[in-house]
PDB file of C-alpha atoms in Angstrom:
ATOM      1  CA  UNK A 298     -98.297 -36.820-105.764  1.00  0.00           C
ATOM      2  CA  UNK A 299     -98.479 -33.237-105.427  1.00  0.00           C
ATOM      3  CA  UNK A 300     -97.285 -30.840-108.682  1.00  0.00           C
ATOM      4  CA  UNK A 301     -93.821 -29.493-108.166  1.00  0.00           C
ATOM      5  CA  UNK A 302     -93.540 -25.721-108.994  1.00  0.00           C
ATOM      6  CA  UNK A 303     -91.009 -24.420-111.208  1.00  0.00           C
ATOM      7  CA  UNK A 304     -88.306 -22.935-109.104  1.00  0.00           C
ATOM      8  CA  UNK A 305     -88.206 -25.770-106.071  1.00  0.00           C
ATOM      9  CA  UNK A 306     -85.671 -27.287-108.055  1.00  0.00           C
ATOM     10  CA  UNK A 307     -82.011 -25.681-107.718  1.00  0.00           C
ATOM     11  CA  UNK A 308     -78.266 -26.739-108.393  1.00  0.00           C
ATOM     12  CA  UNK A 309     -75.534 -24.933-106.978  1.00  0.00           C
ATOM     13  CA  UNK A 310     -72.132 -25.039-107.929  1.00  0.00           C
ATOM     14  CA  UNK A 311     -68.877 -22.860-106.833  1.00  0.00           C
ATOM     15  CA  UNK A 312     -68.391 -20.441-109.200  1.00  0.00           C
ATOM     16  CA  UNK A 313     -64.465 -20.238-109.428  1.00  0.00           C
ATOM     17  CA  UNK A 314     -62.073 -22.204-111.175  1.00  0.00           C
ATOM     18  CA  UNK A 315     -60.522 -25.288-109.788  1.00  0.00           C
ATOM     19  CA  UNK A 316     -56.809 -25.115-110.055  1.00  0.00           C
ATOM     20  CA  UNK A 317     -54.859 -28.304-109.989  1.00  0.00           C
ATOM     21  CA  UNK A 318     -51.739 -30.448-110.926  1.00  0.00           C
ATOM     22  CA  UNK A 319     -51.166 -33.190-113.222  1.00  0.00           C
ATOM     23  CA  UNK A 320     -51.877 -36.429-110.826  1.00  0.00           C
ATOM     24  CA  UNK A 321     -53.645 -34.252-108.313  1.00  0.00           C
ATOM     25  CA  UNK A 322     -57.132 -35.791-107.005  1.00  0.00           C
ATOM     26  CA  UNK A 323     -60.045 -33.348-106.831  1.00  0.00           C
ATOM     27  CA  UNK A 324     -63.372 -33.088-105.914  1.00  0.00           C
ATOM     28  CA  UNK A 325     -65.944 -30.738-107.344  1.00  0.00           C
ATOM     29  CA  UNK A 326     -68.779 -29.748-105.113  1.00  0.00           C
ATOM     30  CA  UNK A 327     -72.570 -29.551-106.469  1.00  0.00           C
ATOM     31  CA  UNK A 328     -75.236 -29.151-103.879  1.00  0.00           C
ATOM     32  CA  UNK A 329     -78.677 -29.195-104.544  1.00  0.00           C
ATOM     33  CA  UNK A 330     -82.419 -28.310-103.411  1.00  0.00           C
ATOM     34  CA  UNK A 331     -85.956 -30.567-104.478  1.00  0.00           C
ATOM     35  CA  UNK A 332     -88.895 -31.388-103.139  1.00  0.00           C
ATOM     36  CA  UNK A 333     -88.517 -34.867-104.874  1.00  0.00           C
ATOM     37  CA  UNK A 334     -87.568 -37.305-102.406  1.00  0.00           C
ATOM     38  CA  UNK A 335     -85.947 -39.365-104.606  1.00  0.00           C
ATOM     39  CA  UNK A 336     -83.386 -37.055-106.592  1.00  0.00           C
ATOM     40  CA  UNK A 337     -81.219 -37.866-109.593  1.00  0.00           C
ATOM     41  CA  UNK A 338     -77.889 -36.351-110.115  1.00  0.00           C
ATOM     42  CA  UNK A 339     -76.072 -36.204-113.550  1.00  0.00           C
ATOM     43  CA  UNK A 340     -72.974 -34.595-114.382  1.00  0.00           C
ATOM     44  CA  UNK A 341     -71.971 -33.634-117.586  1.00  0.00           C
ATOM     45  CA  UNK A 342     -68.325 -32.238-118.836  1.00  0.00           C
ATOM     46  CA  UNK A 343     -67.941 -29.705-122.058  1.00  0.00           C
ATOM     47  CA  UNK A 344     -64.547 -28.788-123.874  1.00  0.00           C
ATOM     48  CA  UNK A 345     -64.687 -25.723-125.435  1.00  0.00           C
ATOM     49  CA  UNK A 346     -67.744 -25.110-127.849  1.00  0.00           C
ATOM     50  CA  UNK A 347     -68.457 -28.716-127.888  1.00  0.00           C
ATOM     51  CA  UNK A 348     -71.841 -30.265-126.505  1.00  0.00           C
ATOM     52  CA  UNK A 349     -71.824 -31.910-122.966  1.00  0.00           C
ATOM     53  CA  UNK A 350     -70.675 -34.997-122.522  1.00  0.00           C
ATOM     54  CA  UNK A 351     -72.180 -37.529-120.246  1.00  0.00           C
ATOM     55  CA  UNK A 352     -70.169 -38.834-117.383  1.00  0.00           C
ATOM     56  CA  UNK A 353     -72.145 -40.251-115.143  1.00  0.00           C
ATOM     57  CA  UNK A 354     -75.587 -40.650-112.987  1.00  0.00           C
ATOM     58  CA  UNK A 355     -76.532 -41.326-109.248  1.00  0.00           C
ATOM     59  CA  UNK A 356     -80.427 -42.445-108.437  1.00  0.00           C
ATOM     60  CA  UNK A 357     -81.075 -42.014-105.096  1.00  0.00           C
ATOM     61  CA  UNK A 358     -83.884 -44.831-104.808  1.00  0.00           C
ATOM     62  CA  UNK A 359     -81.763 -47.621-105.573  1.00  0.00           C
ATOM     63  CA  UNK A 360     -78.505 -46.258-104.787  1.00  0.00           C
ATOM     64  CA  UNK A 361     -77.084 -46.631-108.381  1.00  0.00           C
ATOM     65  CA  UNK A 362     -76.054 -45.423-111.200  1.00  0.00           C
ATOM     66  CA  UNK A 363     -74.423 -45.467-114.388  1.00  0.00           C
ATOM     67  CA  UNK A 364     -71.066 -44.447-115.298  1.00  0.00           C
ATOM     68  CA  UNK A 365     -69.828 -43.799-119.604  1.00  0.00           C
ATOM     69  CA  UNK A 366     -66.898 -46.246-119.630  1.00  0.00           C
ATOM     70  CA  UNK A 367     -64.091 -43.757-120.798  1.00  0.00           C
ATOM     71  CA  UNK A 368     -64.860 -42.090-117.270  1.00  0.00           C
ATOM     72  CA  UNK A 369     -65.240 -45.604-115.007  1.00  0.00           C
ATOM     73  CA  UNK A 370     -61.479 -45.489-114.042  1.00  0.00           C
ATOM     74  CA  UNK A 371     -60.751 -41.908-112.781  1.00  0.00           C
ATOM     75  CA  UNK A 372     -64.694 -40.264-112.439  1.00  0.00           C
ATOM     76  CA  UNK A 373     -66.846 -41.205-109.329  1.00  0.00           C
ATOM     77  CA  UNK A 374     -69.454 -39.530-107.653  1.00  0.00           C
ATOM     78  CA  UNK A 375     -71.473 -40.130-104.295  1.00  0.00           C
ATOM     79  CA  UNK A 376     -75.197 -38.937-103.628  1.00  0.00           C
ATOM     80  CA  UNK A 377     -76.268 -38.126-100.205  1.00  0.00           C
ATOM     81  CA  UNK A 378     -79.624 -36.651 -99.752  1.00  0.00           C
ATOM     82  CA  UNK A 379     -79.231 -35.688 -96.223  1.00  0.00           C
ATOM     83  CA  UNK A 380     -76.548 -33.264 -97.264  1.00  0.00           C
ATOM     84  CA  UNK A 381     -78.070 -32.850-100.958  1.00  0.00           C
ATOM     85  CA  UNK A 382     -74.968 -33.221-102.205  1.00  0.00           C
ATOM     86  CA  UNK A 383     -73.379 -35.190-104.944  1.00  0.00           C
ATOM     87  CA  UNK A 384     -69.627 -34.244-105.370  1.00  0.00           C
ATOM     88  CA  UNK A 385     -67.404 -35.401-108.512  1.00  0.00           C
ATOM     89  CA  UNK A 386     -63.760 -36.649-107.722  1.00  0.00           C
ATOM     90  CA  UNK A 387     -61.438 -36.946-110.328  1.00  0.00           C
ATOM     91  CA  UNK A 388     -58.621 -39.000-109.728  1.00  0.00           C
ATOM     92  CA  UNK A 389     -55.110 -39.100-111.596  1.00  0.00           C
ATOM     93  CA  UNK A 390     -55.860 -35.655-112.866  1.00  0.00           C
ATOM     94  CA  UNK A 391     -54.789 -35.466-116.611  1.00  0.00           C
ATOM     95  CA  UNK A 392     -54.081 -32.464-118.711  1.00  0.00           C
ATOM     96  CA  UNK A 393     -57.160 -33.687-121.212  1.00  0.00           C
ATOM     97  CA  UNK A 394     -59.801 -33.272-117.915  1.00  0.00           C
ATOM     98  CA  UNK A 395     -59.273 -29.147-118.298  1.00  0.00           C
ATOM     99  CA  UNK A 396     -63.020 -28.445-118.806  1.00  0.00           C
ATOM    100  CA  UNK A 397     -66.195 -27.036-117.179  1.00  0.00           C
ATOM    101  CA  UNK A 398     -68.519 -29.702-115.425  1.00  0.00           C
ATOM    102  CA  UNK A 399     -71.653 -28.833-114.707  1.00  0.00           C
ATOM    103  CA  UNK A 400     -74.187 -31.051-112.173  1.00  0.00           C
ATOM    104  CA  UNK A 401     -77.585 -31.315-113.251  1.00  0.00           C
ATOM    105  CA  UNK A 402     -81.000 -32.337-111.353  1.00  0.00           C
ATOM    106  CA  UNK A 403     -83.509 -34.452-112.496  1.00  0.00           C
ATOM    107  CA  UNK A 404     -86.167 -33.417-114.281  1.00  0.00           C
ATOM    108  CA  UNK A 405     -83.656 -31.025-116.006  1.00  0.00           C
ATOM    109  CA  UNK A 406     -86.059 -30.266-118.541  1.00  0.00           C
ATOM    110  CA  UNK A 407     -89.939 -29.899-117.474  1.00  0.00           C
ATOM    111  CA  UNK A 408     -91.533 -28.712-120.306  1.00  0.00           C
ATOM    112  CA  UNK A 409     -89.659 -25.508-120.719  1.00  0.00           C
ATOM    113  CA  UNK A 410     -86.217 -25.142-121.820  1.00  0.00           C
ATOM    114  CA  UNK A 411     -85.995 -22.037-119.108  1.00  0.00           C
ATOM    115  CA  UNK A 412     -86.964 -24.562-116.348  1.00  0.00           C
ATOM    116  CA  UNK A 413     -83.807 -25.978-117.156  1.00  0.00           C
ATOM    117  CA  UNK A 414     -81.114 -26.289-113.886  1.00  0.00           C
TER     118      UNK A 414
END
């Protein structure tokens, strides 16, 4: 396989704030660019100064996934790598889901913190 440079790998997120109701359902959109043809998606949530928490995964090459199980019930994601996309819907919006998500690529981390996406 050939070497991937730094910089083929990107994550894009919309920059503003998502403003919502209690109950609402909504979607946040992550979009992505790789040379890898098959791409993992992660997304991660952090409150305040805390450290990212893990929600869940999507693997391209065998459609799956894995999904922490305090985030099974409301938290779902789907990756399509025509689009390079991999949304997160949040379902039964609660008060307690007021945080900034961030989508993250696979390899996140290649041997140099500021390759990090």
């Amino acid at each position: 396989t050939k070497p991937r440079l730094q910089g083929e790998d990107k994550v894009m997120q919309p920059p503003e704030d998502v403003v919502a109701a209690e109950g609402d359902t909504v979607t946040l959109d992550c979009t992505f660019q790789t040379t890898d043809t098959s791409p993992n998606l992660f997304w991660y949530k952090q409150e305040g100064t805390s450290r990212p928490q893990f929600i869940l995964s999507k693997f391209h090459h065998r459609y799956t996934g894995k999904t922490e199980d305090e985030f099974k019930e409301r938290f779902s994601s789907t990756l399509n790598s025509t689009m390079k996309s991999a949304p997160l819907k949040i379902q039964e919006l609660q008060l307690s889901d007021s945080a900034v998500y961030y989508c993250a690529l696979r390899p996140t981390v290649t041997g140099s913190s500021r390759s990090a996406h």
